[in-house]
PDB file of C-alpha atoms in Angstrom:
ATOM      1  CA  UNK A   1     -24.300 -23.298  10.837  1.00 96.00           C
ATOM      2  CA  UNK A   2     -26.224 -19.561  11.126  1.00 97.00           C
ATOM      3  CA  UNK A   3     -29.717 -19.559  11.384  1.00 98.00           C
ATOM      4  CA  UNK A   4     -29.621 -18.265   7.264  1.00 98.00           C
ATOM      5  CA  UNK A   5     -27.575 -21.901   6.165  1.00 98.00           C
ATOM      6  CA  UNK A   6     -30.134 -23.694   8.849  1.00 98.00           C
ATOM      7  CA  UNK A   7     -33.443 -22.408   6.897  1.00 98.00           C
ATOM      8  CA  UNK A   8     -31.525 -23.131   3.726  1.00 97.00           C
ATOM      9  CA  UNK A   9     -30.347 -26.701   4.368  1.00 97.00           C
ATOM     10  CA  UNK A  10     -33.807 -27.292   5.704  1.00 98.00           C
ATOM     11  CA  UNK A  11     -35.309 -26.295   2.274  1.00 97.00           C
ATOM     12  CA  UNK A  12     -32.800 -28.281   0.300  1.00 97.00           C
ATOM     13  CA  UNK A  13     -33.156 -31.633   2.538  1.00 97.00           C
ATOM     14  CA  UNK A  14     -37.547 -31.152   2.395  1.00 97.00           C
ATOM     15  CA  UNK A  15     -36.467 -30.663  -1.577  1.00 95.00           C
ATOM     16  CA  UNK A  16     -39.125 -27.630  -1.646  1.00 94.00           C
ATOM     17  CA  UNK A  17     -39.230 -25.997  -5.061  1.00 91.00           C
ATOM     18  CA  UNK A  18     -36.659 -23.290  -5.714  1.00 90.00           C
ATOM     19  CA  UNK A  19     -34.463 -24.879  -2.708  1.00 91.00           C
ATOM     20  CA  UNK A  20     -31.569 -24.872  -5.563  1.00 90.00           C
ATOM     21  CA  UNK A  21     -31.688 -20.932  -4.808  1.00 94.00           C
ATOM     22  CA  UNK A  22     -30.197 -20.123  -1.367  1.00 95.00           C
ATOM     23  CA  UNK A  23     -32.151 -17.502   0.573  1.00 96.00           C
ATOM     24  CA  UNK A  24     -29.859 -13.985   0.915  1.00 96.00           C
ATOM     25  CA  UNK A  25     -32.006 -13.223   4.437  1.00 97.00           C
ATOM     26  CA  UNK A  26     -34.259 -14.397   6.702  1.00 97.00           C
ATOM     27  CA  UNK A  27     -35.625 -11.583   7.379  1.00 95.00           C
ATOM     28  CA  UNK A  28     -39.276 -10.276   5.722  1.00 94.00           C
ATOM     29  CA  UNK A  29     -39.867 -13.782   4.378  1.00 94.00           C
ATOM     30  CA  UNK A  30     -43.193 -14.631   3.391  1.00 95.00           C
ATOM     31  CA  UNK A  31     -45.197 -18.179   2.662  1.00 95.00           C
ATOM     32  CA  UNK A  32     -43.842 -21.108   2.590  1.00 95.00           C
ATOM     33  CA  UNK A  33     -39.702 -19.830   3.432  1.00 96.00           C
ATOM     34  CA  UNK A  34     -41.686 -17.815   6.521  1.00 97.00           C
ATOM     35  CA  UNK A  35     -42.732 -21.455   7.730  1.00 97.00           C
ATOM     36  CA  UNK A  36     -38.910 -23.046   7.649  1.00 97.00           C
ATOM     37  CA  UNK A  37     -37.882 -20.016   9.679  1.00 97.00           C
ATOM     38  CA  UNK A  38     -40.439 -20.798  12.300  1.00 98.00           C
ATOM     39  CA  UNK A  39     -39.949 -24.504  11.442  1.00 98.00           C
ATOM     40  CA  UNK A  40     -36.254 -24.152  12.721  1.00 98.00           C
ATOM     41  CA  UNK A  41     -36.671 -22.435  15.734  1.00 97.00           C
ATOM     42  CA  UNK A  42     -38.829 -24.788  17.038  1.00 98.00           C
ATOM     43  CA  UNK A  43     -36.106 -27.215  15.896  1.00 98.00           C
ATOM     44  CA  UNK A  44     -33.636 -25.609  18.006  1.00 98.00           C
ATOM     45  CA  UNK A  45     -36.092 -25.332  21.162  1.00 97.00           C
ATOM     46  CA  UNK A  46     -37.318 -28.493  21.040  1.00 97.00           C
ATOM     47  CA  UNK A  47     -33.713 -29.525  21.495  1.00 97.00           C
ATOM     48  CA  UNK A  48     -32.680 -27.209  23.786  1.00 96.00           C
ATOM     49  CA  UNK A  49     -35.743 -27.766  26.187  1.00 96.00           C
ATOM     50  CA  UNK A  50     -35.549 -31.851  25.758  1.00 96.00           C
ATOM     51  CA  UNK A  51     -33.080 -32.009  28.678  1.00 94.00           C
ATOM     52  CA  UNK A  52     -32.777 -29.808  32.232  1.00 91.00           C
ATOM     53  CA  UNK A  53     -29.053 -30.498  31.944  1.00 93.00           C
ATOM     54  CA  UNK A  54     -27.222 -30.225  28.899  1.00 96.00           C
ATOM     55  CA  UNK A  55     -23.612 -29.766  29.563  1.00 95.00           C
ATOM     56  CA  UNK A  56     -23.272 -27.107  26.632  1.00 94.00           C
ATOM     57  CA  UNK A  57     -25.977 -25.027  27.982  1.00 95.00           C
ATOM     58  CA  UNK A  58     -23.837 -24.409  31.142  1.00 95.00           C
ATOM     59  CA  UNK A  59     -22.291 -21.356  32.397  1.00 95.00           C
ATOM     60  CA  UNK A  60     -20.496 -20.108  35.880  1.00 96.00           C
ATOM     61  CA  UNK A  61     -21.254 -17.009  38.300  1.00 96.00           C
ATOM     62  CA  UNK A  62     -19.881 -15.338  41.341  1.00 97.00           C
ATOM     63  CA  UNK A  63     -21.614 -12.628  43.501  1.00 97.00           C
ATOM     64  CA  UNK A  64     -20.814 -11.248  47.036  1.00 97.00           C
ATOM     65  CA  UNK A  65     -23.822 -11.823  49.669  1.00 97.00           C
ATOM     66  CA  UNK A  66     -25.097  -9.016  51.756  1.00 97.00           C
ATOM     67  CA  UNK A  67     -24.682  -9.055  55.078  1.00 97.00           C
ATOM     68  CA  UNK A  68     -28.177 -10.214  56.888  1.00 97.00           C
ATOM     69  CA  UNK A  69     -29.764 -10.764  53.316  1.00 97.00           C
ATOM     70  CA  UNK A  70     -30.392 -14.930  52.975  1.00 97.00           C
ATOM     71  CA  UNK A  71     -32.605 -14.952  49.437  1.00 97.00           C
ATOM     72  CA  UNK A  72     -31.333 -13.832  46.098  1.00 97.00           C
ATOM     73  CA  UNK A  73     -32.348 -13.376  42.973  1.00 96.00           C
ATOM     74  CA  UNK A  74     -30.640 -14.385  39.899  1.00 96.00           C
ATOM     75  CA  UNK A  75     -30.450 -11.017  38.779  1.00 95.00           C
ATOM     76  CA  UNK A  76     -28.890 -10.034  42.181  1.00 96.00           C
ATOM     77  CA  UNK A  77     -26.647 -13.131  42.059  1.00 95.00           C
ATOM     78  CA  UNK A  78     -25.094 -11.630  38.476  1.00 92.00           C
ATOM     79  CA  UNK A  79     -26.531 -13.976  36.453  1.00 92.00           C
ATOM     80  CA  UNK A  80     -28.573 -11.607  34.165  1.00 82.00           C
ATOM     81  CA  UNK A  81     -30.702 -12.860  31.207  1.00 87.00           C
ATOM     82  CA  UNK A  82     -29.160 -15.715  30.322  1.00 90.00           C
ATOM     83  CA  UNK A  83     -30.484 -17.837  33.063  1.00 95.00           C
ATOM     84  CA  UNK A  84     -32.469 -20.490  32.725  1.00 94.00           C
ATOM     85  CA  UNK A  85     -32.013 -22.530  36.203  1.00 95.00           C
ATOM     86  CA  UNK A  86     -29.319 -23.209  38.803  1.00 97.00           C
ATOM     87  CA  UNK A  87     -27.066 -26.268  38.824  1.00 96.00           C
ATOM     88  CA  UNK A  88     -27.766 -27.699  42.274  1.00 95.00           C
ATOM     89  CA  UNK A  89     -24.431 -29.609  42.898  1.00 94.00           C
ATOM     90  CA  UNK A  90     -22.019 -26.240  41.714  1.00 96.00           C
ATOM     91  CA  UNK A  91     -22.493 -23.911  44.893  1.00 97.00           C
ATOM     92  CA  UNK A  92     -19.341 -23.025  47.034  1.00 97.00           C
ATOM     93  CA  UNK A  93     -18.683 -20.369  49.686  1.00 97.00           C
ATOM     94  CA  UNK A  94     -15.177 -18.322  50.697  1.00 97.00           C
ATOM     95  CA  UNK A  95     -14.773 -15.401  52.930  1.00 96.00           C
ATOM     96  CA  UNK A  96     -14.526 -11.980  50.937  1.00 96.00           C
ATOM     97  CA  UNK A  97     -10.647 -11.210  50.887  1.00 92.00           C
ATOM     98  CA  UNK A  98      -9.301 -14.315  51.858  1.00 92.00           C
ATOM     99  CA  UNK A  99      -8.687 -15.306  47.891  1.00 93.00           C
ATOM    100  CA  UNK A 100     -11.007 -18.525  48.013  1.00 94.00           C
ATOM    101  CA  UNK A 101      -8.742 -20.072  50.848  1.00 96.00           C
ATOM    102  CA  UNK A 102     -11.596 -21.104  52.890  1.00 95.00           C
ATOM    103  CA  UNK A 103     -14.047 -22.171  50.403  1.00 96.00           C
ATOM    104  CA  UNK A 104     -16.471 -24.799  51.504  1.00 97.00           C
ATOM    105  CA  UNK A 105     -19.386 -26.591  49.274  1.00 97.00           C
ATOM    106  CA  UNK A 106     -22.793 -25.768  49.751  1.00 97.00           C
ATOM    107  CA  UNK A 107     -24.901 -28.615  50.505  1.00 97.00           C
ATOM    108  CA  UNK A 108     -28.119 -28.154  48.531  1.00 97.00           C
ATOM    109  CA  UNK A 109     -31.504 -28.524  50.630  1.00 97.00           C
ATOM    110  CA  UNK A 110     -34.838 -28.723  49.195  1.00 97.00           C
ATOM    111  CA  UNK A 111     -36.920 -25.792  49.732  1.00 97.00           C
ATOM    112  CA  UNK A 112     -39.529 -27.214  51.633  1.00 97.00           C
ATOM    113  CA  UNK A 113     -37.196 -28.741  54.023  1.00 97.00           C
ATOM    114  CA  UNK A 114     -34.904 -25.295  54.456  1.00 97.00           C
ATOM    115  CA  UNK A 115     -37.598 -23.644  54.843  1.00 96.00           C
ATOM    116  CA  UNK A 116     -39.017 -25.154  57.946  1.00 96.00           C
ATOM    117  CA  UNK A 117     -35.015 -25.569  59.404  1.00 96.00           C
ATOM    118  CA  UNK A 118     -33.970 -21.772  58.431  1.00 96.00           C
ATOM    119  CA  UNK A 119     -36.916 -19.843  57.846  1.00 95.00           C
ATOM    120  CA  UNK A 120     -38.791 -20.420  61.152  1.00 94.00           C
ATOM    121  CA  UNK A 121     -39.005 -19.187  64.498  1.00 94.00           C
ATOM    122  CA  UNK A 122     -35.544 -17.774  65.829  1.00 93.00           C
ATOM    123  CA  UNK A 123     -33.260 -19.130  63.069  1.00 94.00           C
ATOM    124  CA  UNK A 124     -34.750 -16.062  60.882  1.00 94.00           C
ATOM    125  CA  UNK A 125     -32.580 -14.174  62.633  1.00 94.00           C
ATOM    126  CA  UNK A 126     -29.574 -16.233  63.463  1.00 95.00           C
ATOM    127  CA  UNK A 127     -26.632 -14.764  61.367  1.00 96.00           C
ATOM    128  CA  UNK A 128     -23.421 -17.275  60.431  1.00 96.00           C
ATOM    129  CA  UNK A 129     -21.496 -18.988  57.935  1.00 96.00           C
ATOM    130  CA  UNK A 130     -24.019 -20.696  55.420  1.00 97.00           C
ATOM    131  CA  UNK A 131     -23.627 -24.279  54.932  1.00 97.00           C
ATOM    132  CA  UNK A 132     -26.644 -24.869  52.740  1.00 97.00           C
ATOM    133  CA  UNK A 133     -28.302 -23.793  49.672  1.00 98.00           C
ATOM    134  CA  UNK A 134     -31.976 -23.969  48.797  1.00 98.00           C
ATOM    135  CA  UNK A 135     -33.978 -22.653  45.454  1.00 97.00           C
ATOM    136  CA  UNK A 136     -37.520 -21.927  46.304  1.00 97.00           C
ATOM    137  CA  UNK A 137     -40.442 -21.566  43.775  1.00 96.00           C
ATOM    138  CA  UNK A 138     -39.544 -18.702  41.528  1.00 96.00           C
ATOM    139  CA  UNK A 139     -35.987 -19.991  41.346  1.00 96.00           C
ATOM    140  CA  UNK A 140     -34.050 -17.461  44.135  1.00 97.00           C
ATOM    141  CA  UNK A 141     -31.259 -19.006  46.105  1.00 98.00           C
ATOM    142  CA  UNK A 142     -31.553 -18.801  49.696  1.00 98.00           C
ATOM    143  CA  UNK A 143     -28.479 -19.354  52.307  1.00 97.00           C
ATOM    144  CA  UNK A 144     -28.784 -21.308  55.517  1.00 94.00           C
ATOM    145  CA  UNK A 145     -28.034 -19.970  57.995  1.00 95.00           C
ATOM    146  CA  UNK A 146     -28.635 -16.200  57.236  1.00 97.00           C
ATOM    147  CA  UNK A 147     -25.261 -15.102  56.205  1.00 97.00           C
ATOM    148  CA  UNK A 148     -23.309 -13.017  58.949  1.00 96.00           C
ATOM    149  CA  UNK A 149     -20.945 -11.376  56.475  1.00 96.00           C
ATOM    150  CA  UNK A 150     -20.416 -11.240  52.762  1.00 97.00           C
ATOM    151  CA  UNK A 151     -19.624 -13.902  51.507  1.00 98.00           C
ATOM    152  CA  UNK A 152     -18.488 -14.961  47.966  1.00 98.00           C
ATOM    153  CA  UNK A 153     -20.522 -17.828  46.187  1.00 98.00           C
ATOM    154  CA  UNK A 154     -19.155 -19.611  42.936  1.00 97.00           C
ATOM    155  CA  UNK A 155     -21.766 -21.640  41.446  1.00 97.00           C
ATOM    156  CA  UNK A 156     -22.841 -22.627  37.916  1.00 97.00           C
ATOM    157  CA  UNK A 157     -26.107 -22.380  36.038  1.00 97.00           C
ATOM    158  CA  UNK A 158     -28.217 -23.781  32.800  1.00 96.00           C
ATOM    159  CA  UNK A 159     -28.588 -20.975  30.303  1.00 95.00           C
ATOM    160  CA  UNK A 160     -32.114 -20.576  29.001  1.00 94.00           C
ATOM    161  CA  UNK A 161     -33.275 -21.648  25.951  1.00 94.00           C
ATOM    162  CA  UNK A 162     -32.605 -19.091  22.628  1.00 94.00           C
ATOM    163  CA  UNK A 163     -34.347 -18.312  19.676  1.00 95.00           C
ATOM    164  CA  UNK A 164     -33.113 -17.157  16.308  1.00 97.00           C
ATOM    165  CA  UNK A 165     -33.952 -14.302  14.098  1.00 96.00           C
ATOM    166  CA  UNK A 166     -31.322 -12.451  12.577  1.00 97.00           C
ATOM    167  CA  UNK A 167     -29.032 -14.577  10.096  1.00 97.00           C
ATOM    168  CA  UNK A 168     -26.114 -14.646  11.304  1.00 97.00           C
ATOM    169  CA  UNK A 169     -28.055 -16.001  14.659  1.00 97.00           C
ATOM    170  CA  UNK A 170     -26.366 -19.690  15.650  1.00 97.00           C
ATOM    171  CA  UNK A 171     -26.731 -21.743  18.304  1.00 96.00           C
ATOM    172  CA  UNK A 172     -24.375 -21.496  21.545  1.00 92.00           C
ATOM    173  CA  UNK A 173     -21.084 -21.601  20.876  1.00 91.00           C
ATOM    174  CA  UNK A 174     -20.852 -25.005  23.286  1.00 93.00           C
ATOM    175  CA  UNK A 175     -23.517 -26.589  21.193  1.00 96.00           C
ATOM    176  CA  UNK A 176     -20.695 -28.808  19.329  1.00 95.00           C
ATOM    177  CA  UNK A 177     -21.101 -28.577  14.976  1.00 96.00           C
ATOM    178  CA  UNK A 178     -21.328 -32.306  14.280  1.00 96.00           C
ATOM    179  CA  UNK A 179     -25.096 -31.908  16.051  1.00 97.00           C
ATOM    180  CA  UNK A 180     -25.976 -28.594  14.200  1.00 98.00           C
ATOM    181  CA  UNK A 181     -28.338 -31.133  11.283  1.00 98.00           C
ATOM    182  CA  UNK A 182     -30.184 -32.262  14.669  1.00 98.00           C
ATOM    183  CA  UNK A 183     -32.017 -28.614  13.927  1.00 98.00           C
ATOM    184  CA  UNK A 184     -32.777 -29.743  10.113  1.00 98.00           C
ATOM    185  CA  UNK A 185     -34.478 -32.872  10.617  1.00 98.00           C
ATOM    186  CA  UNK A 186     -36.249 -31.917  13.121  1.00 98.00           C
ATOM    187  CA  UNK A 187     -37.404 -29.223  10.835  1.00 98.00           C
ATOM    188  CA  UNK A 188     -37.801 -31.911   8.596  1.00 98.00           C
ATOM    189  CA  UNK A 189     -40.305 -33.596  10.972  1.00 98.00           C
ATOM    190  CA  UNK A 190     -42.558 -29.826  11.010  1.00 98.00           C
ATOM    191  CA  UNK A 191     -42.624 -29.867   7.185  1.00 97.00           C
ATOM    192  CA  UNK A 192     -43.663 -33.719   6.770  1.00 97.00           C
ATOM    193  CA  UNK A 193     -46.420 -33.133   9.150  1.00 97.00           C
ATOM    194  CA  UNK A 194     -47.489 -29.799   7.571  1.00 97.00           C
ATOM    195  CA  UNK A 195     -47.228 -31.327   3.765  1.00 96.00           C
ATOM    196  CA  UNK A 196     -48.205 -34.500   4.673  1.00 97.00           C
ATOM    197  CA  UNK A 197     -45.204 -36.377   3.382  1.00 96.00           C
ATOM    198  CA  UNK A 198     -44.420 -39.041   5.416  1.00 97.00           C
ATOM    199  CA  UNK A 199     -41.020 -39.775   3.810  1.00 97.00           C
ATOM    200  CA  UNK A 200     -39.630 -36.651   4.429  1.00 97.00           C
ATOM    201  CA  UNK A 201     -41.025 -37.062   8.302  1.00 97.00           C
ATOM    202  CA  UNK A 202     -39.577 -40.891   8.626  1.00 98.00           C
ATOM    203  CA  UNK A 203     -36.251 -39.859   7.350  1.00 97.00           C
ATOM    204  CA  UNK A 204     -36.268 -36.651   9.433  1.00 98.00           C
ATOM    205  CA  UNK A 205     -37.368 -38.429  12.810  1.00 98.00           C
ATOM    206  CA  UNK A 206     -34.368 -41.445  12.181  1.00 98.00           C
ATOM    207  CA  UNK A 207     -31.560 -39.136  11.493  1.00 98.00           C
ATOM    208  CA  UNK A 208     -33.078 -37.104  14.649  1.00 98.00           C
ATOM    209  CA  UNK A 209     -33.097 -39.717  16.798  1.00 97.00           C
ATOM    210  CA  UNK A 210     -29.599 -40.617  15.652  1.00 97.00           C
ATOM    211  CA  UNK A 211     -28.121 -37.506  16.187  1.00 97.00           C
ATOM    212  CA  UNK A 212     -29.949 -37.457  19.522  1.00 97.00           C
ATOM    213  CA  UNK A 213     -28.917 -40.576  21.087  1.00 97.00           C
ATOM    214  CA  UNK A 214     -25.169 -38.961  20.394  1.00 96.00           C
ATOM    215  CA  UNK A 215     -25.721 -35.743  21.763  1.00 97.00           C
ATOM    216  CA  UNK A 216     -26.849 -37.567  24.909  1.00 96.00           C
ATOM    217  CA  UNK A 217     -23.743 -39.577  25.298  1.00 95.00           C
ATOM    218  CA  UNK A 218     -21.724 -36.794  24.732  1.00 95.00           C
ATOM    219  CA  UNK A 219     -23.789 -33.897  26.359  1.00 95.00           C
ATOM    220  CA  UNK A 220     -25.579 -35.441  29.483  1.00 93.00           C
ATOM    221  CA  UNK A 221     -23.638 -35.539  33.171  1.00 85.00           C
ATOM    222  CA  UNK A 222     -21.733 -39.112  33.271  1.00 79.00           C
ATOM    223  CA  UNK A 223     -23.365 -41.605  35.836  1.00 67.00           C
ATOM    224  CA  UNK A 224     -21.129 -42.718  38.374  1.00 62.00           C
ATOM    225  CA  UNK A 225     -21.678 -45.284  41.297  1.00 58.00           C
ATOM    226  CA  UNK A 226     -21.973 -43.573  44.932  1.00 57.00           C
ATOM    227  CA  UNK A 227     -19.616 -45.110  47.554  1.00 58.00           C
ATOM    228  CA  UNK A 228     -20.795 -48.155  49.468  1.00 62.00           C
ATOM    229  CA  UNK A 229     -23.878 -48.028  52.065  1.00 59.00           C
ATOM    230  CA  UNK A 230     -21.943 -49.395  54.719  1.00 56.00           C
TER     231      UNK A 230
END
């Protein structure tokens, strides 16, 4: 569903008067239809900000490093507007030219950790082959050791979270349809709270929670066992 049929089904499932009459926009509305737009796109962030690591909210970059540069960021890494945060398992290194053939994983490093291994004394300045990958505070990727050459770096990232506003406006394509009426009820939750109507609220909040238990089977990162400790 758009964001137009979202704001409508909303109205029809709160049973507001007039909900019998679609809505031909959503934009310029007023009162009460002004509240289900803002009503569902807090719906749709709520959702989209209830996890760190939704699989449909993934995406993939590549970038050449600069010779001699170790942080980057995520606008210099290609990423562009769309990101939200970095995947810390994803990151991989190759030689430029060499057509991946001596890619290598990036071992990721916590920040505080790389930075008192590769950003102190004379390792500032020692220029190979990175082997790790660190994020520090405002989310730029830094390389350990300082990278020698340019390298190429395939990785993967979490998109950040999007709002809606014109009506043909829909949530990402990955988002799977069967868990589009997770944005209704909880829209349905806003309007019981607002109208006081607790049976609107209760039967948003259990077909929410239904919809979300799903969507977290079929969205979150499988666990798996790691191999035996000795």
């Amino acid at each position: 569903m758009n964001f137009l049929q979202l704001v409508n089904r909303a109205r029809v499932e709160c049973g507001v008067s007039g909900a019998s009459t679609p809505l031909t926009s959503v934009v310029g509305l007023t009162g009460e239809s002004a509240r289900f737009y803002s009503w569902v796109n807090s719906a749709w962030e709520d959702i989209q900000t209830s996890k760190e690591d939704w699989q449909w909210s993934r995406d993939t970059f590549q970038f050449n490093t600069i010779t001699q540069q170790q942080i980057y960021t995520p606008t210099e890494a290609g990423v562009g507007t769309t990101f939200g945060n970095w995947k810390r398992d994803s990151f991989r290194a190759s030689s430029v030219g060499q057509n991946y053939a001596d890619e290598q994983l990036l071992n990721y490093m916590d920040w505080s950790i790389f930075r008192n291994l590769y950003v102190y004394g004379n390792m500032r300045f020692t220029y190979t082959r990175p082997v790790v990958i660190t994020i520090d505070p405002d989310k730029n990727l830094g390389f350990g050791a300082v990278p020698d050459q340019p390298y190429v770096i395939v990785g993967e990232y979490y998109k950040m979270p999007t709002t809606f506003a014109a009506n043909t406006d829909a949530p990402y394509a990955a988002f799977p349809d069967r868990f589009h009426m997770m944005i209704v009820y909880r829209a349905m939750m806003f309007y019981g709270g607002y109208e006081a109507a607790p049976e609107v609220y209760s039967r948003g909040e259990f077909e929410f929670k239904r919809l979300m238990n799903r969507l977290t089977i079929d969205q979150l990162p499988t666990m798996v066992s790691g191999p035996p400790l000795a």
